[in-house]
Short mmCIF file of C-alpha atoms and ligand atoms in Angstrom, two decimals:
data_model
loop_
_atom_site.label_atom_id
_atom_site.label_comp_id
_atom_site.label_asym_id
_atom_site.label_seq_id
_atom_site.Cartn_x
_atom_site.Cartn_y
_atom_site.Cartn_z
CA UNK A 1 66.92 1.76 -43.90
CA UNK A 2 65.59 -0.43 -46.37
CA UNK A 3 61.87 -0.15 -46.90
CA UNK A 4 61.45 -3.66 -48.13
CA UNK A 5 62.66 -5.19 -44.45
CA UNK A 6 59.59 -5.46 -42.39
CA UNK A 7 60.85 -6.94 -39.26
CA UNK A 8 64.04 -6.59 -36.95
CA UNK A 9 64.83 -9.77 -38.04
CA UNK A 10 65.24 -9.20 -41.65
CA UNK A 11 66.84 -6.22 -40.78
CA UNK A 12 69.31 -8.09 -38.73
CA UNK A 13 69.86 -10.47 -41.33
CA UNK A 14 70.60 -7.55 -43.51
CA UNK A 15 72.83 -5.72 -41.14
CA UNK A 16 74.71 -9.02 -40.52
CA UNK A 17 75.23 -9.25 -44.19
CA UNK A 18 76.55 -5.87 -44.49
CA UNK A 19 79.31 -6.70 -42.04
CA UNK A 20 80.23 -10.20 -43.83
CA UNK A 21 80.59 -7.90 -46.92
CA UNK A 22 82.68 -5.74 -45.48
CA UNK A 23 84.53 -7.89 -43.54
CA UNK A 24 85.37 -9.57 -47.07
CA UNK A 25 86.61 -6.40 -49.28
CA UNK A 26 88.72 -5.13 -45.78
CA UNK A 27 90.37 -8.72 -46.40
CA UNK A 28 89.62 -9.47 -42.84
CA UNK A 29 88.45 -12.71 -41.60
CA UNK A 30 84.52 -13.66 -42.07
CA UNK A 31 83.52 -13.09 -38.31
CA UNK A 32 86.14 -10.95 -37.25
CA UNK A 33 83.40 -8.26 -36.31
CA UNK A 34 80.73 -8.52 -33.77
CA UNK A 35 77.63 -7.18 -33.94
CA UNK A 36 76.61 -5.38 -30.36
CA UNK A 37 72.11 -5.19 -31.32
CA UNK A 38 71.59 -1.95 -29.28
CA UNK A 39 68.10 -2.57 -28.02
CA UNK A 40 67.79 0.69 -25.94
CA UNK A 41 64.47 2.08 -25.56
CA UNK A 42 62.89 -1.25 -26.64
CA UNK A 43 61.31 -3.45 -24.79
CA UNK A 44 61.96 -6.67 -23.87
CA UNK A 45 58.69 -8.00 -26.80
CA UNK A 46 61.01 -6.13 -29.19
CA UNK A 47 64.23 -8.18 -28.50
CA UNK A 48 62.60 -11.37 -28.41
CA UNK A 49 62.39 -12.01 -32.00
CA UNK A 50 65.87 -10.62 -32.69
CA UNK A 51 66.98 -13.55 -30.19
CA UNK A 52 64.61 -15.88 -32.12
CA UNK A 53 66.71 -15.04 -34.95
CA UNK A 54 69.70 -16.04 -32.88
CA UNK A 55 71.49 -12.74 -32.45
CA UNK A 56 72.78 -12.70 -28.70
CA UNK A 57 75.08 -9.94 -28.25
CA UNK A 58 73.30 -6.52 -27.00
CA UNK A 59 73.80 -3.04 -26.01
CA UNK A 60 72.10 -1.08 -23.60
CA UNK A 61 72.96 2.36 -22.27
CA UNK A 62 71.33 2.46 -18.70
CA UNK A 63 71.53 -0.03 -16.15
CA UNK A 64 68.30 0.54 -14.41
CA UNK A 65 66.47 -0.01 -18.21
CA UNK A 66 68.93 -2.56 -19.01
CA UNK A 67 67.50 -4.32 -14.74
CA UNK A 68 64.12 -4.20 -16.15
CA UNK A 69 64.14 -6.60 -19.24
CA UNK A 70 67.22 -8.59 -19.71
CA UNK A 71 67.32 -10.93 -16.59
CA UNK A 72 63.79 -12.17 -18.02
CA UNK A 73 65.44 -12.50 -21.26
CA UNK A 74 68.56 -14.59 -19.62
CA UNK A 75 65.98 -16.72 -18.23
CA UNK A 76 64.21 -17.72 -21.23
CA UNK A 77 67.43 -17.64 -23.71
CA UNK A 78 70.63 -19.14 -23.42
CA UNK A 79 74.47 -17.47 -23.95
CA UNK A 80 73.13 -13.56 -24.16
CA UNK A 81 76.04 -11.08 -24.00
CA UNK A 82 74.96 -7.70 -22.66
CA UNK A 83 77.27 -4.64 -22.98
CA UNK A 84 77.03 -1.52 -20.89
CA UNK A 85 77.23 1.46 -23.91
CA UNK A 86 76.56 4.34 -21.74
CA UNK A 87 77.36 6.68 -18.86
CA UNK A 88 77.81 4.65 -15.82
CA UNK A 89 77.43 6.01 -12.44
CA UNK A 90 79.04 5.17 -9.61
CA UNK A 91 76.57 4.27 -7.38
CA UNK A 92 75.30 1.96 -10.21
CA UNK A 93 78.32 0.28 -10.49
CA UNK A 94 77.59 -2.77 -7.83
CA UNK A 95 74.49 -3.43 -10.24
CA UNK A 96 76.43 -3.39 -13.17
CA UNK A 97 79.25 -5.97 -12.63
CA UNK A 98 76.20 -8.27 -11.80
CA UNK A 99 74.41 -7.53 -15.10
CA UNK A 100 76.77 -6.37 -17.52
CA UNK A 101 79.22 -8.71 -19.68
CA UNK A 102 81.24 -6.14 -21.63
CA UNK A 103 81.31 -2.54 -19.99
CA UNK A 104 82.61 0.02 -22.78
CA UNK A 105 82.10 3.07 -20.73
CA UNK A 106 84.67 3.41 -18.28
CA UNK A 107 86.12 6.82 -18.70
CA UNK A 108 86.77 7.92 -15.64
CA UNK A 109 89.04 7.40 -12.26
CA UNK A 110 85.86 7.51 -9.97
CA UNK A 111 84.66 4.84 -12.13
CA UNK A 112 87.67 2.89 -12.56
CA UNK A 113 87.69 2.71 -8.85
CA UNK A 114 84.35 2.08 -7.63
CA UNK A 115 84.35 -0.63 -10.45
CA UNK A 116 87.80 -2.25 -9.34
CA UNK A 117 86.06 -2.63 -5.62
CA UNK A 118 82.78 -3.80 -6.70
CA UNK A 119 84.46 -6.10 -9.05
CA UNK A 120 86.47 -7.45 -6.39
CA UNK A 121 83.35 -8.34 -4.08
CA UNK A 122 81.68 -10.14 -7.67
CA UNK A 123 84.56 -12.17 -7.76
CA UNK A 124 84.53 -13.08 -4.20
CA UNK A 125 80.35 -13.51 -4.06
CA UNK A 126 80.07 -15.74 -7.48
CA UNK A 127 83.31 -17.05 -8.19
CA UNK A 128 83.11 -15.30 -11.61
CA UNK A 129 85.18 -13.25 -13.61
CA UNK A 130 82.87 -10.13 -13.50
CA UNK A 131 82.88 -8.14 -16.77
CA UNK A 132 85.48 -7.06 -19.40
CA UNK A 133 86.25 -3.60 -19.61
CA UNK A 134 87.06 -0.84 -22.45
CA UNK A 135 87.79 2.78 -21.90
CA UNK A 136 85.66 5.19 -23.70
CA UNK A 137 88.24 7.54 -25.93
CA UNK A 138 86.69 10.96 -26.68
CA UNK A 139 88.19 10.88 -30.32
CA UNK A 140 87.32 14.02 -30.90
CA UNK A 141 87.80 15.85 -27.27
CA UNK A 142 84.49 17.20 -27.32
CA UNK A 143 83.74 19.08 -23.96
CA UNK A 144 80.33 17.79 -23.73
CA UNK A 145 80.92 14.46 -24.61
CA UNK A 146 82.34 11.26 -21.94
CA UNK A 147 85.41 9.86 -22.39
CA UNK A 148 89.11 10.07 -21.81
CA UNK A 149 91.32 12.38 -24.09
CA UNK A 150 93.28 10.62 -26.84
CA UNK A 151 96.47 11.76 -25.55
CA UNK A 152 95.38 10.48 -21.69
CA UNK A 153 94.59 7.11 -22.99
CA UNK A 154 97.42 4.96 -22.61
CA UNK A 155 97.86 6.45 -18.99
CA UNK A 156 94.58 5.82 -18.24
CA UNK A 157 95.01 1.88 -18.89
CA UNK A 158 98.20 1.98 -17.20
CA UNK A 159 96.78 3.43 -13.90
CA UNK A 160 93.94 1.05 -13.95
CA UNK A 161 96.18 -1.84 -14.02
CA UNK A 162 98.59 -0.67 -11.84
CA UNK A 163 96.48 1.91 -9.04
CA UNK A 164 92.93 -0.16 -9.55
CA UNK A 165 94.30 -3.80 -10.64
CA UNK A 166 91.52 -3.71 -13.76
CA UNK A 167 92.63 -5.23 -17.00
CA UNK A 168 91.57 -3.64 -20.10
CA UNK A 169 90.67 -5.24 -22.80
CA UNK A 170 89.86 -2.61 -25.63
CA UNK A 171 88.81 0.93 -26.79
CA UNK A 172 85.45 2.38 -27.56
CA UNK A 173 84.47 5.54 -29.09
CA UNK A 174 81.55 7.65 -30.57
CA UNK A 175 82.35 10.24 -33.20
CA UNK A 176 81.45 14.04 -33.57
CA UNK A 177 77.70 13.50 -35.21
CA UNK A 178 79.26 16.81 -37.34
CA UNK A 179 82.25 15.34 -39.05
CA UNK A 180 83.02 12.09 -41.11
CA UNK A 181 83.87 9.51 -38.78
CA UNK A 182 86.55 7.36 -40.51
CA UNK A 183 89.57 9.96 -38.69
CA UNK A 184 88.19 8.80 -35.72
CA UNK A 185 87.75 4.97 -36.50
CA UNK A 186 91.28 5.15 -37.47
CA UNK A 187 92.52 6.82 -34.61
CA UNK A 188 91.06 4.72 -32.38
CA UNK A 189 92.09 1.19 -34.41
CA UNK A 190 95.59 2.85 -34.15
CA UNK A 191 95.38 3.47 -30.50
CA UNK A 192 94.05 -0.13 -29.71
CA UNK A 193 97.05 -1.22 -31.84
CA UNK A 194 99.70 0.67 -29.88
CA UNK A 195 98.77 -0.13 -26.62
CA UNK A 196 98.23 -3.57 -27.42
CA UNK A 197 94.32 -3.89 -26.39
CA UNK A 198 92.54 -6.80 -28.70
CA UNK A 199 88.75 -5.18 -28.77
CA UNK A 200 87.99 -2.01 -30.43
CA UNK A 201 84.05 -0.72 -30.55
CA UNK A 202 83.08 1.69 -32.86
CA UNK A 203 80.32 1.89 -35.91
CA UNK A 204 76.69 2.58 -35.42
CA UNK A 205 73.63 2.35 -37.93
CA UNK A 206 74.78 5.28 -39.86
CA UNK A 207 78.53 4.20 -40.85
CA UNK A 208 79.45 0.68 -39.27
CA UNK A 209 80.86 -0.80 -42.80
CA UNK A 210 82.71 2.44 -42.54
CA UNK A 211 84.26 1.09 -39.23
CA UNK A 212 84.53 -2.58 -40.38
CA UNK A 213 86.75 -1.61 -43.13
CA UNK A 214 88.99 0.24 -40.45
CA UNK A 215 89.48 -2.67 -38.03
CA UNK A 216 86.40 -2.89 -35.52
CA UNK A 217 86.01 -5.46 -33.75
CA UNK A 218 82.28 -4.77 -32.90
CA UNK A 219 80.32 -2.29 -34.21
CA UNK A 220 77.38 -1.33 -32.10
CA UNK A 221 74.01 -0.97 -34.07
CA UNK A 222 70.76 0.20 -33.12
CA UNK A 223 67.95 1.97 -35.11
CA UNK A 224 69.06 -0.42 -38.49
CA UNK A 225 67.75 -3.81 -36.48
CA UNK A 226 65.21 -2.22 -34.07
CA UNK A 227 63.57 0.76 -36.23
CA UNK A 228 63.69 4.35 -35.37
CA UNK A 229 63.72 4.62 -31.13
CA UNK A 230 60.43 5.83 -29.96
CA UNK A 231 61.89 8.36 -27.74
CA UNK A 232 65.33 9.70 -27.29
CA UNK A 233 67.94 7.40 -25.95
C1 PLP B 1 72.35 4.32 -29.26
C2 PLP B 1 73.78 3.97 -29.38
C3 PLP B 1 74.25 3.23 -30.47
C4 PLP B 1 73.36 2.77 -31.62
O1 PLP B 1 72.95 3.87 -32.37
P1 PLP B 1 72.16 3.66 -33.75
O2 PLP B 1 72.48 4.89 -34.52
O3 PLP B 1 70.74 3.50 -33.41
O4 PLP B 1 72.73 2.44 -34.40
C5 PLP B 1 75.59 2.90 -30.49
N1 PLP B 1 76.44 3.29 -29.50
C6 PLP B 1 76.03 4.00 -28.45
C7 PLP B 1 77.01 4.37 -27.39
C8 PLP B 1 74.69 4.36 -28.34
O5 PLP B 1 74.29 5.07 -27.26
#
């Protein structure tokens, strides 16, 4: 991180800056990448001025941390965007659809289901859509690791349209920490492609030009706006 940018909002600006520039030698359009501002472990003080500066897409990675800032922050700020980037639970799930706009995480049959049923009562309650969905890929089937294998993927999306009645809309992954990431950028741009799903998440503070250059559609940043994390995410 630059030394010389004192606040999340410079940084922003910076990391914004970064992605127009790499948007630009990929030859992709200006805007073609979305910046997801993880704000995870911050609170809601923290965010504000990163909304002042008019950033309004966001990541969190636990719903209960995610219940206690961001409906204050919908209140005060119009058109926020709030992505689920973590495990999700099942029994969490109800209180997800209702907070969440993107959820990136679902890897899982247990979760495609409880989220298909949950979704369905949204829809019914609120006459709204509920949230888009990706499927976490485990690029680099790591045991430890969530997310469904590369080579289950594409009958993963087809059982949750056709068993759970859940459209997909895109791919999201998190690379090894241990190995260069591009392989897995690529992979996952090239799964996206095949299968026909428009939104592909991938990029963090260390290597999200890396993952502009290879097609992301949002790259989800963190510690470059916000600063280190005071504790462990
Ligand atoms: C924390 C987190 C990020 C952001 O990480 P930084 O390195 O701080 O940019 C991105 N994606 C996921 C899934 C995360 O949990």
């Amino acid at each position: 991180m630059k030394q010389d940018l004192q606040s999340a909002a410079d940084r922003l600006e910076d990391v914004l800056a970064r992605i127009r520039a790499a948007e630009h030698l990929a030859g992709r359009r200006e805007g073609a990448t979305t910046l997801v501002a993880v704000s995870k472990t911050f609170d809601a003080d923290a965010i504000r001025p990163v909304l002042d500066a008019g950033q309004r897409v966001f990541g969190e990675n636990r719903v209960q941390e995610a219940a206690g800032k961001w409906p204050g922050l919908r209140d005060d700020y119009e058109g926020i965007e709030l992505h689920l980037i973590g495990p999700l639970q099942s029994n969490k799930a109800r209180e997800a659809v209702a907070m969440f706009d993107v959820i990136e995480s679902v890897d899982r049959e247990k979760i495609a289901a409880a989220l298909a049923r949950e979704i369905d009562r949204f829809r019914t309650e609120t006459t709204e859509a509920g949230p888009r969905l990706l499927l976490q890929v485990n690029t680099g089937a790591e045991p430890q690791k969530a997310g469904v294998l590369p080579q289950e993927t594409a009958g993963f999306v087809a059982r949750c349209r056709d068993v759970h009645g859940l459209r997909i809309e895109g791919l999201m992954c998190i690379p090894p920490f241990d190995e260069p990431p591009g392989p897995h950028f690529a992979l996952l741009a090239k799964m996206a492609g095949e299968l026909g799903l428009e939104t592909i998440s991938m990029g963090m503070s260390g290597d999200f030009e890396d993952a502009v250059m290879l097609g992301a559609t949002h790259v989800r940043v963190g510690s470059a706006i916000f600063g280190e994390r005071p504790r462990p995410a």
